[in-house]
């Protein structure tokens, strides 16, 4: 397995231009995400069937050739389990690979579980056992070891034959269009527009709070998200979610009380005064401006019965299609559908997954008759 380490702009331009001559290329990234809000990119792997390149993002400042490749509609980009990779591309280069297909999704259309790993598929389809011991390596440390480089190169080297084996079977079963649709849906979900004003809705247990308490939680959650974005820090490294909820529930404004209720003393020392000021100001919010009480879907009348009907219909579709239940419609996707019906009055601008594309054709219309 030969590969080229790319550390200069001229080399990047050369390998990307060559890759654009191919109809399909393999892509992967290695990154680190422990304390940061955004993933830290450590390496980009690119393989066009002839040239395998390991691109060092820490030594190149101009990525125009790569961006042009990512957006070249004539070149299909193949990745595996690429949800976080898409986020990396968006954050690092302001774009995502298009068009794109995910081999994990391809495998799901062949009856594999939705979270089937790359090494598992390589062993099954190619008869090769991969060494995955470097998966938790520090990819932003330099220099990278030979073992790390070999590991990274293998991810795209073996992705090439795996993709073509999967493609032949997916096409034979007439799932290729559906695979492309599902890959496109995955990409759409990764294009996040963060709204700090709605951050409180993502706080676990927010539904338990009264409107007056939500009036405190809302600005606290907005502040925490803005702080995380500004400092590129994972949300819970600003202050833990449960601690934020506790402060809002009890309206805590004194450091001593915060500590008594289990708030981390380090968070209190760093942010205590700011948090207290936010709570005091929020407590003055007029009642008519308090956020609405959060309604849980499972508290709607008839939820259990409706969910069971939907689940049974999905089982029928799974038996008929040979696809896994969870792949056809997860619990989250069924709840998304019920929210669309009960909360959003079937708003066409908010179509749930089961009412789009291949799912609509396979079982979505039947689901819609049940509710």
Coordinates of C-alpha atoms in Angstrom, one line a residue:
X1 CA 0.0 0.0 0.0
X2 CA 1.7 3.2 -1.2
X3 CA 0.7 6.7 -0.4
X4 CA 1.9 10.2 -0.8
X5 CA 2.0 12.6 2.2
X6 CA 0.8 16.1 1.0
X7 CA 2.2 19.0 2.9
X8 CA 2.5 21.7 0.2
X9 CA -0.1 23.7 -1.7
X10 CA 1.4 22.6 -5.1
X11 CA 1.1 19.0 -4.1
X12 CA -2.5 19.5 -3.0
X13 CA -3.3 21.1 -6.2
X14 CA -1.8 18.3 -8.2
X15 CA -3.5 15.4 -6.4
X16 CA -6.9 17.2 -6.4
X17 CA -6.7 18.0 -10.1
X18 CA -5.8 14.3 -10.8
X19 CA -8.7 13.2 -8.6
X20 CA -11.1 15.4 -10.5
X21 CA -10.3 13.3 -13.6
X22 CA -11.9 10.3 -11.9
X23 CA -15.6 9.5 -11.7
X24 CA -15.4 8.4 -8.1
X25 CA -13.0 9.1 -5.2
X26 CA -12.7 7.8 -1.7
X27 CA -12.5 10.3 1.2
X28 CA -12.0 10.1 4.9
X29 CA -10.8 12.3 7.7
X30 CA -9.0 11.8 11.1
X31 CA -9.9 14.3 13.8
X32 CA -9.9 14.9 17.5
X33 CA -12.9 16.0 19.5
X34 CA -12.6 15.8 23.3
X35 CA -12.9 19.2 24.9
X36 CA -13.7 21.3 21.8
X37 CA -17.1 22.3 20.3
X38 CA -15.8 21.9 16.8
X39 CA -13.8 18.8 15.7
X40 CA -10.1 19.4 15.2
X41 CA -9.0 18.1 11.8
X42 CA -5.8 16.1 11.8
X43 CA -5.6 14.4 8.4
X44 CA -7.5 14.0 5.1
X45 CA -7.3 10.8 3.1
X46 CA -8.0 10.9 -0.6
X47 CA -7.9 7.9 -3.1
X48 CA -8.8 8.1 -6.7
X49 CA -8.0 4.4 -7.5
X50 CA -4.4 5.3 -8.6
X51 CA -3.0 7.9 -6.2
X52 CA -3.6 7.6 -2.4
X53 CA -2.9 10.9 -0.7
X54 CA -2.6 11.7 3.0
X55 CA -3.2 15.5 3.2
X56 CA -1.8 17.3 6.2
X57 CA -4.2 20.2 7.1
X58 CA -1.8 21.6 9.7
X59 CA 0.8 22.5 7.1
X60 CA -1.4 23.9 4.3
X61 CA -3.3 27.2 4.5
X62 CA -5.0 27.4 1.1
X63 CA -7.4 24.6 0.5
X64 CA -9.0 25.9 -2.7
X65 CA -8.1 22.8 -4.8
X66 CA -9.7 20.5 -2.2
X67 CA -12.8 22.7 -2.0
X68 CA -13.1 22.6 -5.8
X69 CA -12.9 18.8 -5.7
X70 CA -15.5 18.6 -2.9
X71 CA -17.9 20.6 -4.9
X72 CA -17.2 19.0 -8.3
X73 CA -20.6 17.5 -9.3
X74 CA -19.0 15.2 -11.8
X75 CA -17.0 13.3 -9.1
X76 CA -18.9 11.0 -6.7
X77 CA -17.3 11.1 -3.2
X78 CA -17.5 7.8 -1.2
X79 CA -17.1 7.8 2.6
X80 CA -18.0 5.4 5.4
X81 CA -20.1 6.4 8.4
X82 CA -19.5 10.0 7.5
X83 CA -21.8 12.0 9.7
X84 CA -19.0 13.6 11.7
X85 CA -16.7 13.7 8.6
X86 CA -19.3 15.9 6.9
X87 CA -19.3 18.2 9.9
X88 CA -15.5 18.4 9.7
X89 CA -15.6 19.4 6.1
X90 CA -18.3 22.0 6.7
X91 CA -16.4 23.5 9.7
X92 CA -13.0 23.4 8.1
X93 CA -13.7 24.3 4.5
X94 CA -17.2 25.8 4.4
X95 CA -18.6 23.1 2.2
X96 CA -19.5 19.4 2.1
X97 CA -18.6 16.7 -0.5
X98 CA -21.2 16.7 -3.2
X99 CA -22.4 14.4 -4.6
X100 CA -21.7 11.9 -1.8
X101 CA -22.6 8.3 -0.9
X102 CA -22.0 6.5 2.4
X103 CA -21.0 2.9 2.3
X104 CA -22.5 2.3 5.7
X105 CA -25.9 3.3 4.2
X106 CA -25.2 1.1 1.2
X107 CA -24.6 -1.9 3.6
X108 CA -27.9 -1.1 5.4
X109 CA -29.8 -1.5 2.1
X110 CA -28.2 -5.0 1.9
X111 CA -29.6 -5.9 5.3
X112 CA -26.7 -5.0 7.6
X113 CA -27.3 -3.0 10.8
X114 CA -27.2 0.8 10.3
X115 CA -24.1 1.1 12.5
X116 CA -22.0 -1.6 10.9
X117 CA -18.4 -0.7 11.1
X118 CA -15.9 -0.4 8.3
X119 CA -13.6 -3.1 9.6
X120 CA -16.6 -5.5 9.8
X121 CA -17.5 -4.9 6.2
X122 CA -14.0 -5.2 4.9
X123 CA -13.6 -8.5 6.7
X124 CA -16.9 -9.8 5.3
X125 CA -16.6 -8.6 1.7
X126 CA -12.8 -8.5 1.2
X127 CA -11.6 -11.2 3.7
X128 CA -9.1 -8.7 5.2
X129 CA -8.8 -8.1 9.0
X130 CA -7.9 -4.4 9.7
X131 CA -6.0 -3.2 12.6
X132 CA -8.2 -0.5 14.3
X133 CA -5.8 0.1 17.2
X134 CA -5.1 3.7 16.1
X135 CA -8.7 4.8 16.0
X136 CA -8.3 6.8 19.3
X137 CA -4.9 8.3 18.4
X138 CA -4.1 12.0 18.7
X139 CA -4.3 13.1 15.1
X140 CA -3.3 16.7 15.7
X141 CA 0.0 15.8 17.4
X142 CA 3.0 15.8 15.1
X143 CA 4.9 13.9 13.9
X144 CA 2.3 11.2 13.0
X145 CA 3.8 7.7 13.4
X146 CA 4.2 5.2 10.5
X147 CA 1.5 3.1 12.2
X148 CA -0.9 6.0 12.2
X149 CA -0.2 6.8 8.6
X150 CA -0.7 3.2 7.5
X151 CA -3.9 3.0 9.5
X152 CA -5.3 6.2 7.8
X153 CA -4.3 5.0 4.4
X154 CA -6.0 1.7 4.8
X155 CA -9.3 3.4 5.4
X156 CA -9.5 4.7 1.8
X157 CA -7.4 1.9 0.2
X158 CA -9.9 -0.8 1.2
X159 CA -12.9 1.5 0.8
X160 CA -12.3 1.4 -3.0
X161 CA -12.9 -2.3 -3.6
X162 CA -15.5 -2.4 -0.8
X163 CA -17.5 0.4 -2.5
X164 CA -17.6 -1.4 -5.9
X165 CA -18.7 -4.7 -4.3
X166 CA -21.5 -3.0 -2.4
X167 CA -22.5 -1.0 -5.5
X168 CA -22.9 -4.1 -7.6
X169 CA -25.2 -5.7 -5.0
X170 CA -27.1 -2.5 -4.2
X171 CA -27.8 -1.9 -7.9
X172 CA -28.8 -5.5 -8.4
X173 CA -31.4 -5.1 -5.7
X174 CA -32.6 -1.8 -7.2
X175 CA -31.7 0.3 -4.1
X176 CA -29.1 2.6 -5.7
X177 CA -31.5 5.6 -6.0
X178 CA -32.6 5.1 -2.4
X179 CA -29.0 4.9 -1.3
X180 CA -28.3 8.3 -2.9
X181 CA -31.4 9.8 -1.4
X182 CA -30.5 8.5 2.1
X183 CA -27.0 9.9 1.7
X184 CA -28.4 13.3 0.7
X185 CA -30.7 13.2 3.7
X186 CA -27.7 12.5 6.0
X187 CA -25.9 15.5 4.5
X188 CA -29.0 17.8 5.0
X189 CA -29.2 16.9 8.7
X190 CA -25.5 17.8 9.2
X191 CA -26.0 21.3 7.9
X192 CA -26.9 22.8 11.2
X193 CA -28.0 26.4 11.7
X194 CA -27.5 26.9 15.4
X195 CA -30.0 29.2 17.0
X196 CA -28.8 30.2 20.5
X197 CA -32.3 31.4 21.5
X198 CA -33.6 27.8 21.2
X199 CA -30.7 26.1 23.0
X200 CA -32.9 25.7 26.2
X201 CA -35.1 23.2 24.2
X202 CA -32.2 20.8 24.0
X203 CA -31.6 20.8 27.8
X204 CA -32.5 17.4 29.2
X205 CA -35.5 17.6 31.5
X206 CA -36.5 21.1 30.4
X207 CA -40.0 19.8 30.0
X208 CA -40.2 19.3 33.8
X209 CA -39.8 23.0 34.4
X210 CA -42.6 25.6 34.9
X211 CA -42.8 28.6 32.6
X212 CA -41.2 30.9 35.2
X213 CA -38.3 28.4 35.5
X214 CA -38.0 28.2 31.7
X215 CA -37.7 32.0 31.6
X216 CA -34.5 31.5 33.6
X217 CA -33.2 28.4 31.7
X218 CA -33.6 30.0 28.3
X219 CA -31.0 32.9 28.7
X220 CA -28.7 30.6 30.7
X221 CA -28.7 28.0 27.8
X222 CA -28.2 30.8 25.3
X223 CA -25.3 32.2 27.2
X224 CA -23.7 28.7 27.6
X225 CA -23.9 28.0 23.8
X226 CA -22.5 31.4 22.9
X227 CA -19.7 30.9 25.4
X228 CA -18.9 27.5 23.9
X229 CA -18.9 28.8 20.3
X230 CA -16.7 31.8 21.3
X231 CA -14.2 29.6 23.1
X232 CA -14.5 26.5 20.9
X233 CA -15.3 24.5 24.0
X234 CA -17.6 21.5 24.4
X235 CA -20.8 22.6 26.1
X236 CA -20.4 20.6 29.2
X237 CA -16.9 22.1 29.7
X238 CA -18.5 25.5 30.0
X239 CA -21.0 24.2 32.6
X240 CA -22.7 20.8 32.8
X241 CA -26.2 20.6 31.4
X242 CA -27.7 19.2 34.6
X243 CA -26.1 22.0 36.7
X244 CA -27.7 24.6 34.4
X245 CA -31.0 22.9 34.8
X246 CA -30.6 22.9 38.6
X247 CA -29.7 26.6 38.7
X248 CA -32.8 27.4 36.6
X249 CA -35.1 25.2 38.7
X250 CA -34.1 26.7 42.0
X251 CA -33.3 30.2 40.8
X252 CA -29.8 30.1 42.3
X253 CA -28.0 33.4 42.6
X254 CA -25.6 32.7 45.5
X255 CA -22.3 30.7 44.9
X256 CA -22.7 28.9 48.2
X257 CA -26.2 27.7 47.3
X258 CA -25.0 26.6 43.8
X259 CA -22.3 24.5 45.4
X260 CA -24.7 23.0 47.9
X261 CA -26.9 21.9 44.9
X262 CA -24.0 20.2 43.3
X263 CA -22.7 22.8 40.8
X264 CA -18.9 22.3 40.1
X265 CA -16.9 24.8 42.2
X266 CA -14.6 25.4 39.2
X267 CA -17.6 26.5 37.1
X268 CA -18.8 28.7 40.0
X269 CA -15.4 30.4 40.3
X270 CA -15.2 31.0 36.5
X271 CA -18.8 31.9 35.8
X272 CA -20.7 32.4 39.1
X273 CA -21.1 36.1 38.9
X274 CA -22.2 36.0 35.2
X275 CA -24.7 33.2 35.9
X276 CA -26.1 35.0 39.0
X277 CA -26.6 38.2 36.9
X278 CA -28.5 36.2 34.2
X279 CA -30.7 34.5 36.7
X280 CA -31.6 37.8 38.5
X281 CA -32.4 39.5 35.3
X282 CA -34.5 36.6 34.0
X283 CA -36.5 36.5 37.2
X284 CA -37.8 39.9 36.4
X285 CA -39.2 38.7 33.1
X286 CA -43.0 39.6 32.9
X287 CA -45.2 36.5 33.0
X288 CA -46.6 37.1 29.5
X289 CA -43.1 36.8 28.1
X290 CA -42.3 33.4 29.8
X291 CA -41.6 30.6 27.3
X292 CA -44.5 28.2 26.7
X293 CA -44.5 25.0 28.8
X294 CA -42.7 22.3 26.8
X295 CA -45.1 19.5 25.8
X296 CA -43.7 16.0 25.5
X297 CA -45.0 14.0 22.6
X298 CA -45.6 11.0 24.9
X299 CA -48.0 13.0 27.0
X300 CA -50.4 13.6 24.1
X301 CA -53.6 11.6 24.3
X302 CA -53.4 8.3 22.4
X303 CA -49.6 8.4 22.0
X304 CA -48.9 4.8 23.0
X305 CA -51.6 3.4 20.7
X306 CA -50.5 5.6 17.8
X307 CA -46.9 4.7 18.2
X308 CA -47.6 1.0 18.3
X309 CA -49.7 1.2 15.1
X310 CA -46.8 2.9 13.4
X311 CA -44.2 0.4 14.7
X312 CA -46.3 -2.5 13.5
X313 CA -46.6 -1.0 10.1
X314 CA -42.8 -0.6 9.9
X315 CA -42.4 -4.2 10.9
X316 CA -44.5 -5.3 8.0
X317 CA -42.4 -3.1 5.6
X318 CA -39.2 -4.6 7.1
X319 CA -40.5 -8.1 6.4
X320 CA -41.5 -7.2 2.9
X321 CA -38.3 -5.4 2.0
X322 CA -35.7 -7.3 4.0
X323 CA -34.4 -4.1 5.6
X324 CA -33.9 -3.6 9.3
X325 CA -36.8 -2.1 11.3
X326 CA -34.5 0.6 12.8
X327 CA -33.2 1.5 9.4
X328 CA -36.6 1.9 7.9
X329 CA -37.8 4.1 10.8
X330 CA -36.1 4.6 14.2
X331 CA -38.1 5.6 17.3
X332 CA -36.9 9.2 16.7
X333 CA -38.2 9.2 13.1
X334 CA -41.6 7.9 14.2
X335 CA -41.8 10.5 16.9
X336 CA -40.8 13.1 14.2
X337 CA -43.7 12.0 12.1
X338 CA -46.2 12.2 15.1
X339 CA -44.9 15.7 15.9
X340 CA -45.4 16.7 12.3
X341 CA -49.1 15.5 12.5
X342 CA -50.0 16.7 16.0
X343 CA -47.8 19.7 16.6
X344 CA -47.1 21.2 13.1
X345 CA -50.4 20.4 11.3
X346 CA -48.6 18.5 8.6
X347 CA -46.7 21.5 7.5
X348 CA -45.2 20.7 4.0
X349 CA -42.1 22.7 4.9
X350 CA -41.3 20.4 7.8
X351 CA -41.7 17.0 6.1
X352 CA -40.6 14.1 8.4
X353 CA -38.2 11.5 7.0
X354 CA -40.9 8.8 6.6
X355 CA -42.9 11.1 4.3
X356 CA -40.0 11.7 1.9
X357 CA -38.2 9.7 -0.9
X358 CA -37.9 6.0 -0.7
X359 CA -39.6 5.7 2.7
X360 CA -42.7 7.4 1.4
X361 CA -42.9 4.9 -1.5
X362 CA -42.2 1.9 0.7
X363 CA -44.4 2.5 3.7
X364 CA -44.9 6.3 4.4
X365 CA -48.3 6.5 2.8
X366 CA -49.5 3.5 4.8
X367 CA -48.3 5.2 8.0
X368 CA -50.1 8.3 7.1
X369 CA -53.4 6.4 6.8
X370 CA -53.0 5.2 10.4
X371 CA -52.9 8.5 12.2

